[in-house]
Coordinates of C-alpha atoms in Angstrom, one line a residue:
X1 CA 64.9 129.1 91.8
X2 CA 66.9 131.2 89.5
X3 CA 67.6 130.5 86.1
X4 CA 69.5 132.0 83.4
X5 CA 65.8 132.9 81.6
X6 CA 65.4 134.4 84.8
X7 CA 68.2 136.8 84.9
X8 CA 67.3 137.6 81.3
X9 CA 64.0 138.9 82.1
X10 CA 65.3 140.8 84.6
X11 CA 67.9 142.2 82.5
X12 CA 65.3 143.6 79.9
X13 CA 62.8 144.9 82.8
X14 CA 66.0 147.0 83.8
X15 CA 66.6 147.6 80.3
X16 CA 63.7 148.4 79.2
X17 CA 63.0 150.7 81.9
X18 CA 66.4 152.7 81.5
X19 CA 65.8 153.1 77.5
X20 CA 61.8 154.3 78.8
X21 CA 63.1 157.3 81.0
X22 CA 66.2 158.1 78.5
X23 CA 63.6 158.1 76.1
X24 CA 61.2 160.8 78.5
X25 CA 64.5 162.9 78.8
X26 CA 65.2 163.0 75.6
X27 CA 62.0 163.7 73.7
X28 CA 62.5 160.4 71.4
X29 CA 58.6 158.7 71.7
X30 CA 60.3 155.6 69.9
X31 CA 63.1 155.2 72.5
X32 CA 60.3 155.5 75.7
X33 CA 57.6 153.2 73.7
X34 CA 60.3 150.4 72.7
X35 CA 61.5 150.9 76.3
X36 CA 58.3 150.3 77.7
X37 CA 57.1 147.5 75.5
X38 CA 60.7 145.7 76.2
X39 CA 60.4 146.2 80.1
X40 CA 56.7 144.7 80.0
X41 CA 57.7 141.7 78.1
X42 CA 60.6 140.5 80.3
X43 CA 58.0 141.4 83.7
X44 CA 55.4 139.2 81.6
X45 CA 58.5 136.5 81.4
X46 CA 59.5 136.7 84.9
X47 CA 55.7 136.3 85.7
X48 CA 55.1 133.6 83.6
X49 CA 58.7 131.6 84.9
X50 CA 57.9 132.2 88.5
X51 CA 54.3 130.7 87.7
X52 CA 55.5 127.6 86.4
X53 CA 58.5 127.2 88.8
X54 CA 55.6 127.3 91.2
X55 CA 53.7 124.8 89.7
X56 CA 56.6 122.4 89.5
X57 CA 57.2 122.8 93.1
X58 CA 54.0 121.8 94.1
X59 CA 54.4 118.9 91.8
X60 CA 57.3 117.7 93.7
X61 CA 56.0 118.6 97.3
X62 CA 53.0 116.2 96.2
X63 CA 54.9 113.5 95.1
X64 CA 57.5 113.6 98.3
X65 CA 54.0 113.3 100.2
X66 CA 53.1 110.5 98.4
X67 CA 56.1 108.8 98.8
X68 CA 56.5 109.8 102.3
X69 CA 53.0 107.7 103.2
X70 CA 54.2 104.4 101.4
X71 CA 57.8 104.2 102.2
X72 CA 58.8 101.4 104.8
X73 CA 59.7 103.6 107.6
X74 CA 55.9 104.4 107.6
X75 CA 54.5 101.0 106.9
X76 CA 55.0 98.7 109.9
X77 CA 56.6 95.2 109.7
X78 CA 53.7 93.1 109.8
X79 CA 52.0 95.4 107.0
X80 CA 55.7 94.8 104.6
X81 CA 55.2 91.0 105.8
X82 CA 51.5 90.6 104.9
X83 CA 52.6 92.1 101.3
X84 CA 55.4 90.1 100.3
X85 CA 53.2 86.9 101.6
X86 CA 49.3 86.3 101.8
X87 CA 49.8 83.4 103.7
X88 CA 51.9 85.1 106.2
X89 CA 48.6 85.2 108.7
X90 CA 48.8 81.2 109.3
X91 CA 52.7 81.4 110.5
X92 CA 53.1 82.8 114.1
X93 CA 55.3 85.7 114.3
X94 CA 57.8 83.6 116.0
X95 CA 58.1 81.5 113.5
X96 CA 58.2 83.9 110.7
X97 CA 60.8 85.6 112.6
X98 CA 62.7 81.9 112.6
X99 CA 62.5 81.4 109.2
X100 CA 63.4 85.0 108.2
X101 CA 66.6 84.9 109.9
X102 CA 67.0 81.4 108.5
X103 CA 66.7 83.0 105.2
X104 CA 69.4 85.8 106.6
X105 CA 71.8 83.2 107.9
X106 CA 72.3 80.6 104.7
X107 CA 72.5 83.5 102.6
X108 CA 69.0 81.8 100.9
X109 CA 67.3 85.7 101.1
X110 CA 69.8 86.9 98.4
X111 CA 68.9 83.7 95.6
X112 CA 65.1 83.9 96.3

């Protein structure tokens, strides 16, 4: 995922590593050593992003995988059945199936 914090960091690592070797070839220490100290703070950034981008992924890929076991595709009829009704055990499936598309037919489904 990139971000715009992302192509920050990335902006002072290049940065930072350009003003380092101007630095070297010019014999200015304060140039190289504020070089330096900017290029290891935006790699420290761009570690730190990627680390929590990470972390949200995996947060999301565990939550589509709990989600994925309960949703009805995965859950047969008789299991969504036996939810919505306890009783539902004492009606035959025939009848059920009757009196569901009873329900579907008057239109009585959408009130209850």
């Amino acid at each position: 995922m990139i971000t715009m914090g992302t192509f920050k960091d990335e902006k002072d690592v290049i940065v930072g590593k350009a003003k380092e070797k101007i630095g070297e070839w010019t014999n200015n220490e304060e140039l190289a050593h504020s070089g330096k100290e900017q290029a290891h703070e935006g790699q420290i950034k761009k570690e730190h992003d990627q680390k929590r981008v990470n972390e949200l992924e995996d947060k999301n890929d565990e939550r589509d995988a709990r989600n994925d076991r309960t949703t009805p595709e995965n859950v047969s009829s008789e299991e969504l059945l036996r939810a919505e009704n306890p009783d539902a055990n004492k009606i035959s499936s025939a009848d059920r199936r009757d009196a569901d598309q009873l329900k579907h037919y008057t239109g009585i489904e959408d009130k209850l």
